[in-house]
mmCIF file of C-alpha atoms and ligand atoms in Angstrom:
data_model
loop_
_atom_site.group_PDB
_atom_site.id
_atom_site.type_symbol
_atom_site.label_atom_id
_atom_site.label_comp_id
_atom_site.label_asym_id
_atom_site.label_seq_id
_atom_site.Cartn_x
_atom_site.Cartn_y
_atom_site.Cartn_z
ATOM 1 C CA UNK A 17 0.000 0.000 0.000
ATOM 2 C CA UNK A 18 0.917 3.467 -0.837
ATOM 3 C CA UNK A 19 0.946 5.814 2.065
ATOM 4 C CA UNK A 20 -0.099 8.878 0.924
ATOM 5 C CA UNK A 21 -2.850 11.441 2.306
ATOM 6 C CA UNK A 22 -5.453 9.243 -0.153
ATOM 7 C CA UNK A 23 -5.043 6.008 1.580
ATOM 8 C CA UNK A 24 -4.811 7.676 4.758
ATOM 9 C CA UNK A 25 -8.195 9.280 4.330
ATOM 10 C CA UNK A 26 -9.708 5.840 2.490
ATOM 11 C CA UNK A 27 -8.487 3.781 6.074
ATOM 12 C CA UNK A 28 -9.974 6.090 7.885
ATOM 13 C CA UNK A 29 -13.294 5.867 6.418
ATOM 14 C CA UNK A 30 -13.302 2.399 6.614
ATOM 15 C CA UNK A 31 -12.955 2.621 10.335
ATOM 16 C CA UNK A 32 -15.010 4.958 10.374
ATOM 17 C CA UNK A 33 -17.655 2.963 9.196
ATOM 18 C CA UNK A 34 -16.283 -0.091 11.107
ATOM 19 C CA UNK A 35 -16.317 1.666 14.513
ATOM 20 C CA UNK A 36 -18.313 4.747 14.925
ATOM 21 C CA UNK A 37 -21.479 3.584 12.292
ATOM 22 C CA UNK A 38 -24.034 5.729 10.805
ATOM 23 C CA UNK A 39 -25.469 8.331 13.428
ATOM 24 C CA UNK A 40 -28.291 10.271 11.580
ATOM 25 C CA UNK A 41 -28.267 12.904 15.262
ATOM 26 C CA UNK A 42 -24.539 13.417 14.243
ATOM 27 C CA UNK A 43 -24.611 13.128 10.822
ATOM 28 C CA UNK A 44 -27.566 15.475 11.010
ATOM 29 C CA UNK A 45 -25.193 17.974 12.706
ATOM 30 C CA UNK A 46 -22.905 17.831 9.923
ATOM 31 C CA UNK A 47 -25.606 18.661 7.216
ATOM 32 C CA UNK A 48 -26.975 21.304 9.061
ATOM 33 C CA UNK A 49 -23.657 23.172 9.996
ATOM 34 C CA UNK A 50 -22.800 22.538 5.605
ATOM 35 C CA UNK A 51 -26.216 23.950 4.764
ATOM 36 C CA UNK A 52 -25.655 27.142 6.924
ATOM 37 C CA UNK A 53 -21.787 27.855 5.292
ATOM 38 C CA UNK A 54 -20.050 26.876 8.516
ATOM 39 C CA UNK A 55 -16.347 25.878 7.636
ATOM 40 C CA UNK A 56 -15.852 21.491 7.988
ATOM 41 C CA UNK A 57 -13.243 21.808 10.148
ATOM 42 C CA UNK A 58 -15.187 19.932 12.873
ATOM 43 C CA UNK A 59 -13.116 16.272 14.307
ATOM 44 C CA UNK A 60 -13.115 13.510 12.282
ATOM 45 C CA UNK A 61 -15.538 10.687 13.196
ATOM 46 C CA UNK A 62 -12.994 8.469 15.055
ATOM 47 C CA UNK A 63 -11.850 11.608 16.451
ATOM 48 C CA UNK A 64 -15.211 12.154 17.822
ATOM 49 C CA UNK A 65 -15.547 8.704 18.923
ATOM 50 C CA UNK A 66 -11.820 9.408 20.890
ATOM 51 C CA UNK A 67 -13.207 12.158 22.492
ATOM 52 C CA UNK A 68 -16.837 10.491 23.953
ATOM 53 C CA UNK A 69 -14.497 7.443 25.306
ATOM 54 C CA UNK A 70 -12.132 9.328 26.923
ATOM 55 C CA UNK A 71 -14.642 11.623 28.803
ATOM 56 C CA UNK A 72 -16.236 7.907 29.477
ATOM 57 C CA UNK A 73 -12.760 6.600 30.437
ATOM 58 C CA UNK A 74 -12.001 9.102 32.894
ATOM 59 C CA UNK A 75 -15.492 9.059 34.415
ATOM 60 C CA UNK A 76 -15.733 13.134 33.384
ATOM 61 C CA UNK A 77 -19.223 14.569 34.406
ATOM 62 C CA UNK A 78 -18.343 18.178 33.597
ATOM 63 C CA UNK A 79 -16.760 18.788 30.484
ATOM 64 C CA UNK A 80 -15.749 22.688 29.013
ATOM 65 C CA UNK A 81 -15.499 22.608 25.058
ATOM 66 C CA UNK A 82 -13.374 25.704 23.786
ATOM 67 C CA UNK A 83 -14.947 26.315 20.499
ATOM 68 C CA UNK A 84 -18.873 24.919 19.701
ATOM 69 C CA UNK A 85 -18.321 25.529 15.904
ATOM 70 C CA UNK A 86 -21.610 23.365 14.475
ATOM 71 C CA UNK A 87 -22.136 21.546 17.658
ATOM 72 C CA UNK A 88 -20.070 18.103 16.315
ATOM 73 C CA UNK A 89 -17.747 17.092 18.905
ATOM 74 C CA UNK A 90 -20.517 18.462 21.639
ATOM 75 C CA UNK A 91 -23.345 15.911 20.705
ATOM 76 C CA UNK A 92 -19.936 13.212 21.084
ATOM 77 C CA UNK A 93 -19.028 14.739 24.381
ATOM 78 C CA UNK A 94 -22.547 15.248 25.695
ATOM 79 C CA UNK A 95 -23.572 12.136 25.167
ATOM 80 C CA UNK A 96 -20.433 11.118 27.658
ATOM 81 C CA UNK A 97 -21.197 12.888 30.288
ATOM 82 C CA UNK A 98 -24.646 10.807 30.790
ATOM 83 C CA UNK A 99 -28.121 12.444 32.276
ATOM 84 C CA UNK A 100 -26.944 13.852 35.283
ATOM 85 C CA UNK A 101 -23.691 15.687 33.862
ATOM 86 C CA UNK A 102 -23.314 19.085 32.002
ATOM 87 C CA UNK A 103 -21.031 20.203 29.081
ATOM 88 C CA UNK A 104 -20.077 23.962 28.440
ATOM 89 C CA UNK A 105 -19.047 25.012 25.339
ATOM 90 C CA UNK A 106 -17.663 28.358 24.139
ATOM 91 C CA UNK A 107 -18.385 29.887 20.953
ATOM 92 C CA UNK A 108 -17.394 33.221 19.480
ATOM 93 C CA UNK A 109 -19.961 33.143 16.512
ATOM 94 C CA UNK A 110 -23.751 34.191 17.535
ATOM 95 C CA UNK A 111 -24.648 32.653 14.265
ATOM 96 C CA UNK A 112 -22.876 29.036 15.063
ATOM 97 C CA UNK A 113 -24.157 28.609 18.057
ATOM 98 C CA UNK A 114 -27.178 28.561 16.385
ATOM 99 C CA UNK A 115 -27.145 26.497 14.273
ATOM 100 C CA UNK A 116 -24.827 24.349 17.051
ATOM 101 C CA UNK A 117 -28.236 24.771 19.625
ATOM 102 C CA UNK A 118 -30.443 23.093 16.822
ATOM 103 C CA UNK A 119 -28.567 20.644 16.096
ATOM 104 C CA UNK A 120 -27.839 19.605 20.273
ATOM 105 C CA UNK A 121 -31.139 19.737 20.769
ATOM 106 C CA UNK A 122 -32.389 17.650 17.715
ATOM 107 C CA UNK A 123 -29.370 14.887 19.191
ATOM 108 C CA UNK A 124 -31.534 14.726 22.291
ATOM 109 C CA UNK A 125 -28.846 15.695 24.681
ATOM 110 C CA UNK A 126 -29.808 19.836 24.812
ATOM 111 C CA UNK A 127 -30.926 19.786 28.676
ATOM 112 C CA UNK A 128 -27.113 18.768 29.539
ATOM 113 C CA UNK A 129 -25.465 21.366 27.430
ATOM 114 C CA UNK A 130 -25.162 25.120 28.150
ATOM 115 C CA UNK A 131 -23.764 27.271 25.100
ATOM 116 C CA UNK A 132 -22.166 30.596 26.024
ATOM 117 C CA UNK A 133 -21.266 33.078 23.523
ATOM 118 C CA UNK A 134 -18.538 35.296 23.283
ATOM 119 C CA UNK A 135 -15.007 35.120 23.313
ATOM 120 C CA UNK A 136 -13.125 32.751 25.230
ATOM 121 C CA UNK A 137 -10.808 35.435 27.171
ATOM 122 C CA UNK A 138 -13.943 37.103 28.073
ATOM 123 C CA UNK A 139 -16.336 34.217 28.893
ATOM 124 C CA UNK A 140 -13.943 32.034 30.488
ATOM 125 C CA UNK A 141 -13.390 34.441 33.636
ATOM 126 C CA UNK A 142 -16.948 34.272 34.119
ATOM 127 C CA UNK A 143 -17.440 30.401 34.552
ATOM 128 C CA UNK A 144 -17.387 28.184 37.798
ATOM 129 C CA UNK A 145 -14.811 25.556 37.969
ATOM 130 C CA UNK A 146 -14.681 22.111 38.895
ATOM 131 C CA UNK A 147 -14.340 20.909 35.124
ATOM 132 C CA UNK A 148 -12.701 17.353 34.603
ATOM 133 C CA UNK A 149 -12.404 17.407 31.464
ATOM 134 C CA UNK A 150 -11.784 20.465 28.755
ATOM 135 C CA UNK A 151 -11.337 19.853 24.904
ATOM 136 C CA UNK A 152 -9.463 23.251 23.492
ATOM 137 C CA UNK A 153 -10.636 23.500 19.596
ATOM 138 C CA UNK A 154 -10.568 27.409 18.655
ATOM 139 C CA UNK A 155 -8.735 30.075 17.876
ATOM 140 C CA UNK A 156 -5.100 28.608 17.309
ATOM 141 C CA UNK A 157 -3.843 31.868 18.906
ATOM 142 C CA UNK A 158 -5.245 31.917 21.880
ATOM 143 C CA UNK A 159 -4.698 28.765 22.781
ATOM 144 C CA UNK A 160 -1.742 29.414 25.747
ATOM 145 C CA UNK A 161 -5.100 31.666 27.073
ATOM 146 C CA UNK A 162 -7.122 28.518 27.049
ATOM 147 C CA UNK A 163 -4.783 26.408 28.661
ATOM 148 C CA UNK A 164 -4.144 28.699 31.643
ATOM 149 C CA UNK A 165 -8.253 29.060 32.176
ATOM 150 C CA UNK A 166 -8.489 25.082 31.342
ATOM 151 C CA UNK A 167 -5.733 24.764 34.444
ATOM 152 C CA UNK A 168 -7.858 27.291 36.511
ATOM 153 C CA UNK A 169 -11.030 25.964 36.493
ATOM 154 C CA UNK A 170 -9.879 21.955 36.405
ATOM 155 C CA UNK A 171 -8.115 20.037 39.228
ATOM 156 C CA UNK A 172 -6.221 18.045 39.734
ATOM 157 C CA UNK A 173 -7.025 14.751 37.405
ATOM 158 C CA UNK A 174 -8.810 17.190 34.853
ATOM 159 C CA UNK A 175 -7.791 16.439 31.372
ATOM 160 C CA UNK A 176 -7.250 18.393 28.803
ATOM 161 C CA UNK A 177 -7.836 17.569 24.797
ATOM 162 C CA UNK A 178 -5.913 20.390 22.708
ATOM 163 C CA UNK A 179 -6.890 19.846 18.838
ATOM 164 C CA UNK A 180 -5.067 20.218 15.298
ATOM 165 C CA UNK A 181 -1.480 20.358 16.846
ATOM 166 C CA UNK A 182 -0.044 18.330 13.956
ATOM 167 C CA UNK A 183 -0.497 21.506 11.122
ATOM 168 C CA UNK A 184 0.825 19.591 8.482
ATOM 169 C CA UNK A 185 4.204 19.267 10.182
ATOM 170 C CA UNK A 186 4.592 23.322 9.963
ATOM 171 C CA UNK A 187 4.815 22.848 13.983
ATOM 172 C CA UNK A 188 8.688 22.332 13.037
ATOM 173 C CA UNK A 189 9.071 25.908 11.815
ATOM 174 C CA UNK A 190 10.528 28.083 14.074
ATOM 175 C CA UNK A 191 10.516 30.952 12.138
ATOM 176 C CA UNK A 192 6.870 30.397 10.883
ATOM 177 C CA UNK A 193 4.782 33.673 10.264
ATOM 178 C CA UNK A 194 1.200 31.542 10.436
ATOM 179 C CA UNK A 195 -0.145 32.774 13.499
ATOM 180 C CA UNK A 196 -1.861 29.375 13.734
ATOM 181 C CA UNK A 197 1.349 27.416 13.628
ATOM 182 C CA UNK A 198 3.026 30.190 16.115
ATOM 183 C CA UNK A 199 0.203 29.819 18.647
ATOM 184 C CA UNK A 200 0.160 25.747 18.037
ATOM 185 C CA UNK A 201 3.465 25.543 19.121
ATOM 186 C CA UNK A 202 3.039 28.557 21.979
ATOM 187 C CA UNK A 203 0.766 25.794 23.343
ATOM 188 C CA UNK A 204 2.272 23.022 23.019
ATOM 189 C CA UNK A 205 5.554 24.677 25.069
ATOM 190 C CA UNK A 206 3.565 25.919 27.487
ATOM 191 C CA UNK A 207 2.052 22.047 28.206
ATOM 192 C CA UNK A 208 5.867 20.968 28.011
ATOM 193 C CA UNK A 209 7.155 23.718 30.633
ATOM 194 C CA UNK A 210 4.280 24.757 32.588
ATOM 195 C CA UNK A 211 3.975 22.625 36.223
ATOM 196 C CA UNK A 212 0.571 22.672 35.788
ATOM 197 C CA UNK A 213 0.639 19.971 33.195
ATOM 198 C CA UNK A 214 1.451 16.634 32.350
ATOM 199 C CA UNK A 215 0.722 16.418 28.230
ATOM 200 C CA UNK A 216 1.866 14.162 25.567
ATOM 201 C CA UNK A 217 0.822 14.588 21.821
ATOM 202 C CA UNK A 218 -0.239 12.290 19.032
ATOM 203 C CA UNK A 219 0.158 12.983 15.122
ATOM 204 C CA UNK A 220 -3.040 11.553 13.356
ATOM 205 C CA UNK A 221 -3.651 11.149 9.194
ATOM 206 C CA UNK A 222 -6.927 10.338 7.887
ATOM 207 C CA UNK A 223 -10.013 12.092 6.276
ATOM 208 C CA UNK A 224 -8.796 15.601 7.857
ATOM 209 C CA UNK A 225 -4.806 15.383 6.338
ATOM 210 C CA UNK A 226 -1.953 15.389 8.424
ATOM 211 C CA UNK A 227 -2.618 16.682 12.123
ATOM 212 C CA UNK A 228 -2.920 15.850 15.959
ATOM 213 C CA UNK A 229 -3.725 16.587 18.991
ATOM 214 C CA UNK A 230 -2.411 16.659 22.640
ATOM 215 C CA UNK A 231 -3.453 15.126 25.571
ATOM 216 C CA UNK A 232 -2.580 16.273 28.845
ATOM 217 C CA UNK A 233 -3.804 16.139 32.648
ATOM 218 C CA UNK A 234 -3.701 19.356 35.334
ATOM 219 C CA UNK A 235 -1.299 17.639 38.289
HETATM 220 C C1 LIG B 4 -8.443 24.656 11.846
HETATM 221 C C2 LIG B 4 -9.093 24.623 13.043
HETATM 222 C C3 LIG B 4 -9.548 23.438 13.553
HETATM 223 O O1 LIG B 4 -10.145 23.363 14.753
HETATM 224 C C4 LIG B 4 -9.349 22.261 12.853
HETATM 225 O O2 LIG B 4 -9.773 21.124 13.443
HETATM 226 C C5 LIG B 4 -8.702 22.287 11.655
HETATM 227 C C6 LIG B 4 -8.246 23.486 11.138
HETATM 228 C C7 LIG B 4 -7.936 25.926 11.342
HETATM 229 O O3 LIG B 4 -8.340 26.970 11.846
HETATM 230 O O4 LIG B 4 -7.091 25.904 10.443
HETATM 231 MG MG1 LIG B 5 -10.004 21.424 15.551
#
């Protein structure tokens, strides 16, 4: 076999299909967050699926999402969290959270999720803590802000999901002038150096290209 972003992307949809399934709630989500012009940069389906049994794993019962976008990987943490927990999620965009509300509320899980919108820096201040588990998936550059508020209002045990830290491999570049690829790797030294955290990162290929995320918990 050749391995080239092609076959990476076909072997992903075939365990796709193998392991997550059709899921008309989520696929739903998908269409509806198309159909309103929202950019398809939500996680992949098996990254989805990594994210619902980790919160399981871990036993998380309050989760924080950084970033709603279309409401994707919400319905796949939601549904986690079981009937008694909560997720937050942050989202910049009126408009997507929207669309994100629908389509939470359509997957049956809307009564555990709470959507607040505005930016991060200024919404995260205002939240109570006690999260164990926060997935980071917006703004690139912000993202050493995120991990400082995702250390403040964890403890210890909380984990912490950063997204898209593989970038194509640009995360190399030291004298990269992508702001996405200089605040990738601002966060992914600050999980290296920062006491607070205990991180490790994975490179993934498959129907989203070359990329990653890390995976770190607040000591
Ligand atoms: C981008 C953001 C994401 O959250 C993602 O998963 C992929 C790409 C981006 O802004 O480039
Ligand atoms: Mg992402």
């Amino acid at each position: 076999m050749d391995s080239t972003p092609a076959a990476w992307s076909d072997a992903d949809v075939y365990l796709s299909d193998l392991l997550v399934g059709d899921d008309p709630d989520l696929e739903g989500a998908l269409a509806a967050q198309r159909d309103a012009g929202l950019p398809a940069i939500e996680v992949a389906p098996v990254s989805g699926k990594l994210l619902n049994l980790i919160a399981r794993i871990s036993g998380a019962r309050r989760v924080l999402e950084i970033g709603t976008l279309g409401g994707y990987s919400t319905i796949w943490l939601a549904r986690a969290v079981g009937r008694e927990g909560r997720v937050v999620t942050v989202e910049a965009e009126a408009d997507n959270a929207a669309v994100a509300r629908a389509s939470i509320d359509a997957a049956g899980v809307g009564d555990r999720v709470d959507i607040r919108i505005g930016r991060g820096a200024d919404v995260l201040p205002t939240l109570v803590g006690g999260f164990d588990l926060v997935f980071i998936d917006a703004d690139k550059e912000s993202n050493t802000i995120y991990l400082d508020w995702a250390a403040k209002l964890g403890h210890p045990g909380t984990v912490i999901i950063l997204d898209n830290i593989g970038r194509e491999g640009e995360i190399v570049r030291d004298d990269s002038t992508d702001s996405k690829v200089v605040g990738t790797r601002d966060g992914l030294r600050m999980l290296g150096e920062d006491p607070r955290f205990d991180a490790t990162a994975l490179q993934t290929v498959g129907v989203k290209g070359w990329d990653g995320f890390a995976l770190a918990v607040v000591v």
